Short mmCIF file of C-alpha atoms and ligand atoms in Angstrom, two decimals:
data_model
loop_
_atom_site.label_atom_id
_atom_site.label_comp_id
_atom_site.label_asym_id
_atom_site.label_seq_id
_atom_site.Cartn_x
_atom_site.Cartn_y
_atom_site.Cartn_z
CA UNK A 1 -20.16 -7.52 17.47
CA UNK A 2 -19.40 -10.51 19.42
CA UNK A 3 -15.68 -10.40 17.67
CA UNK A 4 -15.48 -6.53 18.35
CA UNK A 5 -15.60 -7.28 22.54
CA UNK A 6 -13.75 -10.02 22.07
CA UNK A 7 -10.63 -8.39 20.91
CA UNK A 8 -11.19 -5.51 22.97
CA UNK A 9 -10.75 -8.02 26.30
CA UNK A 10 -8.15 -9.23 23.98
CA UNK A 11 -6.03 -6.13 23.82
CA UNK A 12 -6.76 -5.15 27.58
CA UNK A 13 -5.13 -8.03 29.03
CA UNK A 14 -1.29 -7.27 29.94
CA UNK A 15 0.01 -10.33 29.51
CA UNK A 16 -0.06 -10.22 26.03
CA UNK A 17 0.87 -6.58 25.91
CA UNK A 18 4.17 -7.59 28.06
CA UNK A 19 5.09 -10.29 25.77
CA UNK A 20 5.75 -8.10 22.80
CA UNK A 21 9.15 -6.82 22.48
CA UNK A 22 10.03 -3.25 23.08
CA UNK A 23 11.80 -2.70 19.79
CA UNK A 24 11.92 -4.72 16.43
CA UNK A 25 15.33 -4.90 15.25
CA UNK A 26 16.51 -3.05 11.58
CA UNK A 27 15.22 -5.50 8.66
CA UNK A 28 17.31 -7.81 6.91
CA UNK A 29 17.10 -10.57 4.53
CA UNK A 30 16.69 -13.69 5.95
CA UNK A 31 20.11 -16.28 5.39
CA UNK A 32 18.47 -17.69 2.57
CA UNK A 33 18.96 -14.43 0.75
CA UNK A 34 15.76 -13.96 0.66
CA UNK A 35 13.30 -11.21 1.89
CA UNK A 36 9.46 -11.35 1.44
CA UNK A 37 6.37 -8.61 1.68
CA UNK A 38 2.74 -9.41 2.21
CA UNK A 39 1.07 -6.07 0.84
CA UNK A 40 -2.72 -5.64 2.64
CA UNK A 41 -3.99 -2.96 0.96
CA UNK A 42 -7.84 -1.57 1.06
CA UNK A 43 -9.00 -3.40 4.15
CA UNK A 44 -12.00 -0.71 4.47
CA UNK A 45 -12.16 -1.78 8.18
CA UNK A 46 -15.28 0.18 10.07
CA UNK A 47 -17.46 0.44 7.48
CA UNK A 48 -21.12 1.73 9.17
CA UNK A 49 -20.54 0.58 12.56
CA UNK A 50 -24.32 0.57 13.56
CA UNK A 51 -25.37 -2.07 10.85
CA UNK A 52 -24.76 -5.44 10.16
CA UNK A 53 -22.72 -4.48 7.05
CA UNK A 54 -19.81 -3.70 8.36
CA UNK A 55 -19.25 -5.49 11.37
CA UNK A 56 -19.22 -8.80 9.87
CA UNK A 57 -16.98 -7.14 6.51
CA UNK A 58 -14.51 -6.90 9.46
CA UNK A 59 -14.83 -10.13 10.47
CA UNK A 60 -14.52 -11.68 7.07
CA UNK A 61 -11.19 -9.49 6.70
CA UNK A 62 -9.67 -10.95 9.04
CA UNK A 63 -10.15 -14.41 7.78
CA UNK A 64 -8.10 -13.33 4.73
CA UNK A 65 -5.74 -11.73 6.89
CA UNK A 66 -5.19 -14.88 8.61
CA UNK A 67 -5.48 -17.40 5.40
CA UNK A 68 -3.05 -15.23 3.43
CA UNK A 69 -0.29 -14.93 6.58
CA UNK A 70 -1.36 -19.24 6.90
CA UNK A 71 0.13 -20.17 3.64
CA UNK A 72 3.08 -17.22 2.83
CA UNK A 73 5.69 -16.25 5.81
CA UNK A 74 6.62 -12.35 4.80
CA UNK A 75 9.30 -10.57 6.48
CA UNK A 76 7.36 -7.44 6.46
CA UNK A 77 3.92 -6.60 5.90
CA UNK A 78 2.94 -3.74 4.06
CA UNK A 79 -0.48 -2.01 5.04
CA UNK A 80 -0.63 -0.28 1.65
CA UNK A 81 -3.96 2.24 2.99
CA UNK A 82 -7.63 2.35 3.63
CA UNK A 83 -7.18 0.42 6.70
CA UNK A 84 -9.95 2.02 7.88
CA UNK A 85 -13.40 3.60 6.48
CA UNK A 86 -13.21 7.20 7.83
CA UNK A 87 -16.52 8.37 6.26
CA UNK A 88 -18.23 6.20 9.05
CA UNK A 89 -16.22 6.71 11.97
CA UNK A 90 -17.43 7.77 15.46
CA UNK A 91 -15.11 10.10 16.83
CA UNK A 92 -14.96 8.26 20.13
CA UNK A 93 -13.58 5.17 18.62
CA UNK A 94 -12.46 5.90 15.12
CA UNK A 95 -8.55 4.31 14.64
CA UNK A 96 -9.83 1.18 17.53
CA UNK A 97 -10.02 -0.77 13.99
CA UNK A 98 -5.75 -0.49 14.05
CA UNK A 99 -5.98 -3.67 16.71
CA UNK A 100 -8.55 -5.54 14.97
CA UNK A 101 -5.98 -5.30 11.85
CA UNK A 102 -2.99 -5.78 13.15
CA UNK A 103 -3.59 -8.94 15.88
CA UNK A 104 -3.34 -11.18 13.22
CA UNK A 105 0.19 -10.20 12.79
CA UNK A 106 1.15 -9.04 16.25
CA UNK A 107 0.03 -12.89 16.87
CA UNK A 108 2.55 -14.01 14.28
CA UNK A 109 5.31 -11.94 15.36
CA UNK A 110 5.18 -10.25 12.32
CA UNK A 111 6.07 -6.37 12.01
CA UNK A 112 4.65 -4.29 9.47
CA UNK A 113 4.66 -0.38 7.69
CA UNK A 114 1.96 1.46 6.23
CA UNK A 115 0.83 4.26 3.80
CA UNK A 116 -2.49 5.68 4.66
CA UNK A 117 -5.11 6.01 1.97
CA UNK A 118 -7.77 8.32 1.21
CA UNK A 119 -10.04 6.71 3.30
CA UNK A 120 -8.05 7.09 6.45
CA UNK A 121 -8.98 10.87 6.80
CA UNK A 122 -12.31 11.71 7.53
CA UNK A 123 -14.36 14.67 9.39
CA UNK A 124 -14.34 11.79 12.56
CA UNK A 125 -10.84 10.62 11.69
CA UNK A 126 -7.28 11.85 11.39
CA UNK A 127 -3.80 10.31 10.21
CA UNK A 128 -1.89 11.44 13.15
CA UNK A 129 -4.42 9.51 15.26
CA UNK A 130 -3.99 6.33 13.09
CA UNK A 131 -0.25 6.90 13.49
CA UNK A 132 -0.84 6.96 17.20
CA UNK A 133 -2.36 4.09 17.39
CA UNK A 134 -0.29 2.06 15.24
CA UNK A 135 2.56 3.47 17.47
CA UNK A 136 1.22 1.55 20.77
CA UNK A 137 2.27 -1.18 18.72
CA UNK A 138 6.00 -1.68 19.13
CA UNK A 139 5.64 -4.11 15.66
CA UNK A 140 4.42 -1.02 13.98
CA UNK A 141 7.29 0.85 12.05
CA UNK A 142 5.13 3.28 10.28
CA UNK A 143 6.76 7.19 10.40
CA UNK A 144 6.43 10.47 9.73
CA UNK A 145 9.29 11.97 8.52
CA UNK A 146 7.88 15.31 6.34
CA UNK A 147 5.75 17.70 8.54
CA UNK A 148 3.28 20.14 7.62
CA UNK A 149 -0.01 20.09 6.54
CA UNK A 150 0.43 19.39 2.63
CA UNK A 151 2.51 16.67 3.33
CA UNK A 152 0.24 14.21 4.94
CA UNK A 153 1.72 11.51 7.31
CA UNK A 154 3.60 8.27 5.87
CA UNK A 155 6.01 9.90 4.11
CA UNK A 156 9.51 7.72 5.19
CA UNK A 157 11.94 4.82 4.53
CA UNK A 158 12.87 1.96 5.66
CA UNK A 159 16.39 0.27 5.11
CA UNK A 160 16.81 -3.47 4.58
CA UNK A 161 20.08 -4.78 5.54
CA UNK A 162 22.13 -7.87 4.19
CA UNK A 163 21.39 -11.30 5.55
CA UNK A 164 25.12 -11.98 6.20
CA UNK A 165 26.45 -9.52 9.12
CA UNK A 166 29.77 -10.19 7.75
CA UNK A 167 29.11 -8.60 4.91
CA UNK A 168 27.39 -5.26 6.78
CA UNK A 169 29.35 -2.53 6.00
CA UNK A 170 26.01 0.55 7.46
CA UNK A 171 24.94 -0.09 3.52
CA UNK A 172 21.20 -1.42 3.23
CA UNK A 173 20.44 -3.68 0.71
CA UNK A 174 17.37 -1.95 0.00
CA UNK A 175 15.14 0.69 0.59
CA UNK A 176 11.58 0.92 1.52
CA UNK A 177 9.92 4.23 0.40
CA UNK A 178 6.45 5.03 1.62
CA UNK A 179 4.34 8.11 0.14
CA UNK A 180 1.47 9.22 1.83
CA UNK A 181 -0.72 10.70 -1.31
CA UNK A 182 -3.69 11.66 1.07
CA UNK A 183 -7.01 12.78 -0.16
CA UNK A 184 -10.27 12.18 2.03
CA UNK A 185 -11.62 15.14 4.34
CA UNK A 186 -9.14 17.37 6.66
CA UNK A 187 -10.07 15.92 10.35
CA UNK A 188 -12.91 18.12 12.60
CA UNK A 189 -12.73 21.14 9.95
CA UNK A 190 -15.81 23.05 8.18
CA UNK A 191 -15.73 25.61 5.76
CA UNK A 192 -17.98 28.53 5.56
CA UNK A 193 -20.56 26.78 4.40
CA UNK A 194 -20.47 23.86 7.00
CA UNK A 195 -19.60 21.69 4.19
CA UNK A 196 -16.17 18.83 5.06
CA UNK A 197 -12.83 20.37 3.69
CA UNK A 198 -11.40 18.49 1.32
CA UNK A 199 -7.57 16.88 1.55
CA UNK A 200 -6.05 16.93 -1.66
CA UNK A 201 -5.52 13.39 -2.85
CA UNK A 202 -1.75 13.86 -4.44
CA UNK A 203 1.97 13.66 -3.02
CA UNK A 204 2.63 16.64 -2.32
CA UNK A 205 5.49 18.88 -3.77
CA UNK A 206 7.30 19.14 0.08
CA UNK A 207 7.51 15.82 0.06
CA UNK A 208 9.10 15.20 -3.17
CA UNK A 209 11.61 17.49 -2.07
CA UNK A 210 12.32 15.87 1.02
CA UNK A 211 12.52 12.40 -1.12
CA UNK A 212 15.25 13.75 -3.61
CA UNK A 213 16.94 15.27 -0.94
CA UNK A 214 16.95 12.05 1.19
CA UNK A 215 17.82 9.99 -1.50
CA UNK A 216 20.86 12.10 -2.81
CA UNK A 217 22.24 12.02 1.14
CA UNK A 218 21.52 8.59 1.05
CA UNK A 219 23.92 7.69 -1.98
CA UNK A 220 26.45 10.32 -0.99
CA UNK A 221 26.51 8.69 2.08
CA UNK A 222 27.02 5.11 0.78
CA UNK A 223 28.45 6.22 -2.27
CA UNK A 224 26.12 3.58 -4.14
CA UNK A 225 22.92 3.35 -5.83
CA UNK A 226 20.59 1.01 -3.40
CA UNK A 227 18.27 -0.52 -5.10
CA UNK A 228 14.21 0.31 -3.88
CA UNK A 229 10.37 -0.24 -4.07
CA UNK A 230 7.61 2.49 -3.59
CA UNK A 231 4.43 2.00 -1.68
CA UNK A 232 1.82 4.74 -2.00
CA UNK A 233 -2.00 4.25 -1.84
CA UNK A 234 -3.03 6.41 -4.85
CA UNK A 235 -1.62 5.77 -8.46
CA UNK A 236 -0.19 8.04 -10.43
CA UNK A 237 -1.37 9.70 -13.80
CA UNK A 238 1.00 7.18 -15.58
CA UNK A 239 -1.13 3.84 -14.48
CA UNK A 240 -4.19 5.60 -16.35
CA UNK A 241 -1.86 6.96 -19.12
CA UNK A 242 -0.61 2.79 -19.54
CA UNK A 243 -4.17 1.69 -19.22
CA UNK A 244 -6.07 4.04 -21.58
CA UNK A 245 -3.19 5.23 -23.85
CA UNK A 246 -1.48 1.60 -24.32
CA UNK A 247 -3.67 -1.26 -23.33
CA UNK A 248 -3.20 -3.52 -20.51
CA UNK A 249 -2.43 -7.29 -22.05
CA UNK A 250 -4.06 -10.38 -20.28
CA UNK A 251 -1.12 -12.25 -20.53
CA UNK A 252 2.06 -10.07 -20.70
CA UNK A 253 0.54 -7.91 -17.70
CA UNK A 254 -1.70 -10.25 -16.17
CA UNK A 255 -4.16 -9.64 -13.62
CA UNK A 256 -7.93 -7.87 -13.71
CA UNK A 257 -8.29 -4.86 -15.20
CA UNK A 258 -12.23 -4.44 -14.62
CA UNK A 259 -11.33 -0.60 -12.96
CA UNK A 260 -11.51 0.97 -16.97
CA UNK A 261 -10.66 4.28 -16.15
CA UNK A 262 -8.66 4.02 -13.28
CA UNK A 263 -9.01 6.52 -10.40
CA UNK A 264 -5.37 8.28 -9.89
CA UNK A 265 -3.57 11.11 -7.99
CA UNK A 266 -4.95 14.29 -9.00
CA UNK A 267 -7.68 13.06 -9.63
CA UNK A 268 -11.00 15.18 -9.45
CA UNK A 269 -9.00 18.23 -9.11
CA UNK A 270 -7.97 21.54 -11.40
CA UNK A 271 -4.86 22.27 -11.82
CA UNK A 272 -5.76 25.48 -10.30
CA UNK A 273 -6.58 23.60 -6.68
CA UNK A 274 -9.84 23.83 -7.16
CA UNK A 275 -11.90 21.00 -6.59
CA UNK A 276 -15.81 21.56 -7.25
CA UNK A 277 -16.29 18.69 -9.38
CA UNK A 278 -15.78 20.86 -13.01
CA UNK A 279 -12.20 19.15 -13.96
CA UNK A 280 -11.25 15.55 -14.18
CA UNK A 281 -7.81 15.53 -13.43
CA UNK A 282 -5.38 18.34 -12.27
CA UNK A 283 -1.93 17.42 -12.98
CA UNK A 284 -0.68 17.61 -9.76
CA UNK A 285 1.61 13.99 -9.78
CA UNK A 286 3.66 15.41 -12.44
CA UNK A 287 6.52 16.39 -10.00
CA UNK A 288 6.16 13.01 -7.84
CA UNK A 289 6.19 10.77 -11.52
CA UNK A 290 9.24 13.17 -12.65
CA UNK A 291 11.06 12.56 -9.11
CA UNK A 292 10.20 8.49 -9.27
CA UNK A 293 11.47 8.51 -12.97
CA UNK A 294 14.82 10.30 -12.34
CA UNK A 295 15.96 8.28 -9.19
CA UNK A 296 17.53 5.69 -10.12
CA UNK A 297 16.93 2.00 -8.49
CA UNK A 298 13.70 1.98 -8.61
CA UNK A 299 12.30 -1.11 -9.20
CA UNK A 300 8.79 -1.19 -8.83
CA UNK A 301 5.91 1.45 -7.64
CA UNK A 302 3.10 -0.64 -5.67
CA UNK A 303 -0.39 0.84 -5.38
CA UNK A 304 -3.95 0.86 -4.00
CA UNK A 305 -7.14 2.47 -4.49
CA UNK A 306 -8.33 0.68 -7.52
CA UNK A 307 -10.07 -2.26 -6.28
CA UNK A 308 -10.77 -4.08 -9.81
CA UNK A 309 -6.97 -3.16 -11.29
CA UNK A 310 -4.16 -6.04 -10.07
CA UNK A 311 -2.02 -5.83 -13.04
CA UNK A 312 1.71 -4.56 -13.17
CA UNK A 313 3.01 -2.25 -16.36
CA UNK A 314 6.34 -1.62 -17.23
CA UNK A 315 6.72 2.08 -17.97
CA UNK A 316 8.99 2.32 -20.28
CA UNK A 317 8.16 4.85 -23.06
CA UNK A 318 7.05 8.26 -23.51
CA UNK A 319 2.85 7.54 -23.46
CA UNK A 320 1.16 9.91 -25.73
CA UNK A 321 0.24 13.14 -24.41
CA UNK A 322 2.49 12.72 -21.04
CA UNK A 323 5.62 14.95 -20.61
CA UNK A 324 7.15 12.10 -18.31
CA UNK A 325 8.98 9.31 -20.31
CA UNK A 326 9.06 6.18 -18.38
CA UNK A 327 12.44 4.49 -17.31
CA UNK A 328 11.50 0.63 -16.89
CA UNK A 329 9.88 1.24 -13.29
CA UNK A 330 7.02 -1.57 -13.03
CA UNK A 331 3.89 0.16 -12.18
CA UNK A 332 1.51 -2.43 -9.70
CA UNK A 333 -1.40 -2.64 -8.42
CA UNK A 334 -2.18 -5.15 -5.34
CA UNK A 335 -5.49 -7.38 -4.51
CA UNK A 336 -8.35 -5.95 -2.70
CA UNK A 337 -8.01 -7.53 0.85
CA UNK A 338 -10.66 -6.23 2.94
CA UNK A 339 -14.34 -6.81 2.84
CA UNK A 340 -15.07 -3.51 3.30
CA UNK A 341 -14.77 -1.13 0.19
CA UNK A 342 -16.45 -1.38 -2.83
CA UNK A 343 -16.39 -4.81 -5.35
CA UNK A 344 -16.61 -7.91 -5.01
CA UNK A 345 -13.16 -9.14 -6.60
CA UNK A 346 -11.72 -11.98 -5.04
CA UNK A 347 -10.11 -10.59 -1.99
CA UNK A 348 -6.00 -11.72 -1.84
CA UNK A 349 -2.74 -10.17 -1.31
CA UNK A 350 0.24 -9.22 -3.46
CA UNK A 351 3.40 -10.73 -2.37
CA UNK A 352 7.08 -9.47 -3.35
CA UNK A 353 9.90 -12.04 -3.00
CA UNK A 354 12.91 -10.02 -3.16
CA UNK A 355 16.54 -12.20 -3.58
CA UNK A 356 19.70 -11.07 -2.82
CA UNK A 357 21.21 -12.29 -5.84
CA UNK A 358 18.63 -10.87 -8.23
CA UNK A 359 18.09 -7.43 -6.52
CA UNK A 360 20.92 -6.42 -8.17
CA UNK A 361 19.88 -7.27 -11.67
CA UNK A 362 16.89 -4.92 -10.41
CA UNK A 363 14.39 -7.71 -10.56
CA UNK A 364 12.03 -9.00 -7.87
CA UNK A 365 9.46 -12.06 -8.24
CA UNK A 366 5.54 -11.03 -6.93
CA UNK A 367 2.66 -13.06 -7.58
CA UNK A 368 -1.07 -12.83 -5.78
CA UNK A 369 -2.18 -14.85 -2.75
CA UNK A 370 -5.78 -15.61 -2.80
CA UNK A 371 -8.40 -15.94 0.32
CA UNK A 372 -8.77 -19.33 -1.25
CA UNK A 373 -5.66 -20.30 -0.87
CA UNK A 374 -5.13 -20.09 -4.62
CA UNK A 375 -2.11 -17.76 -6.43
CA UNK A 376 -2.23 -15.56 -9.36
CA UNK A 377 -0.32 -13.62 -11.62
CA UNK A 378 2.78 -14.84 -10.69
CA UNK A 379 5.63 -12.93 -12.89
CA UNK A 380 9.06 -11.77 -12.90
CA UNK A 381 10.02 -7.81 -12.62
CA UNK A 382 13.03 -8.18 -14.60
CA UNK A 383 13.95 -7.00 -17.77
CA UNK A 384 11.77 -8.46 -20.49
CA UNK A 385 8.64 -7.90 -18.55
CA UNK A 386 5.88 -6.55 -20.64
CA UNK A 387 7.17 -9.28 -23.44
CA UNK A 388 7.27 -11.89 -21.98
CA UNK A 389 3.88 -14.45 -21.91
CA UNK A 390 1.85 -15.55 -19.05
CA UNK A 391 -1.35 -17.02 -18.39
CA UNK A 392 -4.24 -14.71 -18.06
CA UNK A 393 -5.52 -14.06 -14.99
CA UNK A 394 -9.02 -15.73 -14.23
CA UNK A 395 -11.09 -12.55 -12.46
CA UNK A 396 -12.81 -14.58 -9.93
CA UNK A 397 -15.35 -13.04 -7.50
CA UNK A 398 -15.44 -13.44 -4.11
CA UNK A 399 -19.01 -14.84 -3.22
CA UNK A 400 -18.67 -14.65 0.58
CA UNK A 401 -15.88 -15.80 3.13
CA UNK A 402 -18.00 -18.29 5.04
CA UNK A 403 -18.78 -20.17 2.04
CA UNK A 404 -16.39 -23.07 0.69
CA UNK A 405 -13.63 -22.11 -1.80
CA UNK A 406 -13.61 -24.46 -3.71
CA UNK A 407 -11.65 -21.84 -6.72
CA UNK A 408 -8.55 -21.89 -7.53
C1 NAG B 501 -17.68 2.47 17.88
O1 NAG B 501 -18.74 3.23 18.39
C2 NAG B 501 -19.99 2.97 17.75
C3 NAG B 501 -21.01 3.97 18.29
O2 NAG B 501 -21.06 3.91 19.67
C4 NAG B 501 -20.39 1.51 17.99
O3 NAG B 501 -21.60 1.23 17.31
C5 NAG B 501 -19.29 0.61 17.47
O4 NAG B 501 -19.57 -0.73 17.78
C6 NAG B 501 -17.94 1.00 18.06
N1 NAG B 501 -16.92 0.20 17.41
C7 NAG B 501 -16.05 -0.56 18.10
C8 NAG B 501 -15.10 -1.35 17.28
O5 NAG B 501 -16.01 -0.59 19.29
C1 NAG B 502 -2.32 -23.12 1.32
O1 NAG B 502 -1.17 -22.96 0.49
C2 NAG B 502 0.05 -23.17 1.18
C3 NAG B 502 1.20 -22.78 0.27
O2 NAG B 502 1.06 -23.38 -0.99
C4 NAG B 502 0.11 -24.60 1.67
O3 NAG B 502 1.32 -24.79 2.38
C5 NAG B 502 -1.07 -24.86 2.59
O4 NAG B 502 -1.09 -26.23 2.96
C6 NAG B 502 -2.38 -24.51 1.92
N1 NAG B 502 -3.44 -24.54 2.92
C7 NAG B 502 -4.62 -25.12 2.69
C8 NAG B 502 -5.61 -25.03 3.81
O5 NAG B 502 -4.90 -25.70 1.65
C1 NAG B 503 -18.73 12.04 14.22
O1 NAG B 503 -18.82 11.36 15.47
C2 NAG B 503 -19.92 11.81 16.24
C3 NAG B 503 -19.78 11.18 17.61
O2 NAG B 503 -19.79 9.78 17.50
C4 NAG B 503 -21.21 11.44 15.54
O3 NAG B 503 -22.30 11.88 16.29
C5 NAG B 503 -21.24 12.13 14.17
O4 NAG B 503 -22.37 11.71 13.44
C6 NAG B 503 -19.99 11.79 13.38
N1 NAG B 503 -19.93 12.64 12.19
C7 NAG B 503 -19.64 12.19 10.98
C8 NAG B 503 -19.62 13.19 9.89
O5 NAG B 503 -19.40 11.01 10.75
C1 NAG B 504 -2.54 11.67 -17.99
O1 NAG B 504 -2.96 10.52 -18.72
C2 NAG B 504 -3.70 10.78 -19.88
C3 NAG B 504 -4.13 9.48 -20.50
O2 NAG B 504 -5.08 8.85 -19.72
C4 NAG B 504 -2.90 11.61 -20.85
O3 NAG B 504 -3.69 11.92 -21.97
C5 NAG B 504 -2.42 12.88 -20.16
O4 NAG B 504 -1.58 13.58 -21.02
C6 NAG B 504 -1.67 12.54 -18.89
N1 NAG B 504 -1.27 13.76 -18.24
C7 NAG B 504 -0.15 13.88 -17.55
C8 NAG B 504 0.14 15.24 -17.02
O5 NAG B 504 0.56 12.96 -17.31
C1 NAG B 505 12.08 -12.96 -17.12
O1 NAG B 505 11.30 -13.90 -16.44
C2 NAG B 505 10.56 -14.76 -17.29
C3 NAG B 505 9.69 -15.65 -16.42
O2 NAG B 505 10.46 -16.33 -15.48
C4 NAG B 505 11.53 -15.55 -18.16
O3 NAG B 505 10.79 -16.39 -19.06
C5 NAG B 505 12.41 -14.60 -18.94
O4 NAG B 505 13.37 -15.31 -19.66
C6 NAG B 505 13.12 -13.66 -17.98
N1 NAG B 505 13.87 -12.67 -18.71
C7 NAG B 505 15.16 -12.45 -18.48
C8 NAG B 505 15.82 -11.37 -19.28
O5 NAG B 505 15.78 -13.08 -17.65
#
């Protein structure tokens, strides 16, 4: 609580306001060649407000925040959704969690994008408010760039440009694609019954549109494939498909794998749109895994949701029973980084070191950063991953954040 007025003095005081700069500059690699993301994903910030659970999870989150951002130096932080615990939320005060988040990085320097997750839409809390928010932060370069109400909010890109200006021809390097594939509760609405509306929790067709569209401008435009990664909250059908279908392998995909069946888009739904519990799983990622499979440059697709999954799959083959044959795109899961949400995982951070050099072999290097200072799962993207052997991943649990860490 004491932390809560804290930052709110913090945040008041224009001194630190004025000493942010109006406007980040485009990204680039740095002049090592190098560029690096920190992905935060499932802080759960504001879970039950009036209790001591809750409070002090927030607290606790941001001592990973700051022990991860201690020992790595990203270029960009990704805040990869569920920043905040909607189902909580006061309406009076329900996206104030945004500055709790994001003063660890605004303190760095540090600029960051975001997909919102099923949690961050609630009957007290809405996505365009979060955007909002994150927007009276000039380090914030979260957009919107689909409207409508199917298409949910982070739906955008972000170009990375080459470290050398010599070399900057307008090209990127890279791009940044962020999918917003919602879910949660449509913000202040009732149905007939008084009962919460449900969002659907799937990228919606509009906005696969809008990404093959964008994507074909952008190669007409630099008359090149540019090589990408995908953030979006929710996994897709394909994860489960890998997981169930295949078998995740301790040491050729290493990581935990404790979420046995993983929760994906669709999920909970009929295929008709109906969603009152009788069906399992709808179908409705099919277009957004056919759209990810047929653009090329893809390199890796870098989820949420699944607190006990931190594992990356190559999809590469036509899994039984799917009608979507995978291409090589890596499949990933993060850490768990907040201490709100459910399990009690070791909480950490998945970083992706992109180089300059090996971006265009299509291969970037990730590995986990742990609150205890510890990594994991370090491995390679490139082209024999999913044959070549690692060691296993040891699934630690996080006891509490006060404590020693002596893991690791
Ligand atoms: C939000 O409002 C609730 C209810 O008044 C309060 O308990 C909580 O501390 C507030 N949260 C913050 C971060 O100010
Ligand atoms: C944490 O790890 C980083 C990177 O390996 C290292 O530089 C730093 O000294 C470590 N910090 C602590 C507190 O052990
Ligand atoms: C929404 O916020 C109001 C005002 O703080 C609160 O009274 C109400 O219980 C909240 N509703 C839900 C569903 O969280
Ligand atoms: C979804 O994954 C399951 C395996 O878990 C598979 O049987 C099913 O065919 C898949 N459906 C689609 C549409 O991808
Ligand atoms: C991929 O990376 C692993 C780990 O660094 C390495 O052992 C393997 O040889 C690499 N494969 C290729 C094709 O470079």
């Amino acid at each position: 609580m004491l932390q809560a007025l804290a930052l709110t003095a913090l945040f008041a005081a224009p001194s630190l306001q004025s000493a942010i700069p109006k406007k980040f500059s485009p990204l680039k690699f740095a002049k090592d060649g190098t560029f690096q993301i920190a992905v935060l994903e499932d802080l759960h910030f504001g879970e039950n407000a009036w209790d001591t659970w809750g409070p002090e999870q927030d607290v606790n989150s941001v001592t990973v925040i700051n022990r991860i951002l201690n020992a790595e130096s990203p270029d960009l932080v990704v805040l990869n959704g569920d920043l905040i615990t909607g189902d909580n939320a006061f309406l009076q005060n329900a996206t104030v969690y945004i500055d709790e988040i994001v003063a660890p990085l605004v303190e760095r320097g540090l600029t960051w994008a975001s997909t919102y997750g099923n949690h961050d839409s609630a009957y007290n809390l809405s996505r365009e408010a979060i955007l909002e928010h994150e927007h009276q932060w000039p380090n914030s370069r979260t957009e919107k760039m689909v409207s409508g109400r199917d298409a949910g909010v982070t739906n955008y890109y972000l170009p990375v440009y080459a470290s050398d200006d010599r070399k900057f021809d307008g090209a990127p390097e890279m791009l940044l694609w962020f999918f917003d594939s919602r879910g949660g509760y449509y913000y202040q609405e009732l149905d007939s019954n008084g009962d919460e509306v449900a969002q659907p929790n799937w990228v919606d067709e509009s906005v696969v549109n809008w990404f093959t569209k964008t994507n074909k401008e952008l190669v007409n435009k630099y008359k090149k494939i540019i090589p990408s990664l995908v953030f979006v909250h929710i996994p897709t059908n394909a994860s489960l498909a890998a997981q169930t279908e295949i078998g995740i392998n301790a040491h050729k995909e290493p990581g935990i794998n404790d979420d046995y069946t993983l929760a994906q888009q669709g999920e909970g739904w009929c295929a008709d749109g109906n969603d009152d519990g009788s069906c399992s799983y709808g179908g409705q990622d099919v277009p957004f895994m056919k759209a990810l499979i047929e653009t090329e440059g893809i390199i890796g697709v870098f989820s949420g949701h699944d607190h006990g999954d931190t594992w990356c799959y190559k999809w590469d083959t036509l899994i039984e029973g799917m009608s979507v044959k995978g291409n090589g795109i890596n499949l990933c899961f993060g850490q768990h980084s907040g201490y709100g949400g459910y399990g009690t995982w070791i909480r950490g951070s998945r970083q992706i070191l992109v180089t300059e050099s090996k971006l265009k072999e299509k291969v970037v290097d990730t590995w986990i950063r742990l609150e205890s200072n510890g990594t994991t799962g370090a491995v390679s993207l490139n082209a024999t991953y999913g044959e070549d052997f690692y060691p296993a991943t040891v699934d630690l649990l996080s006891s509490c954040p006060t404590c020693e860490y002596t893991l690791a």
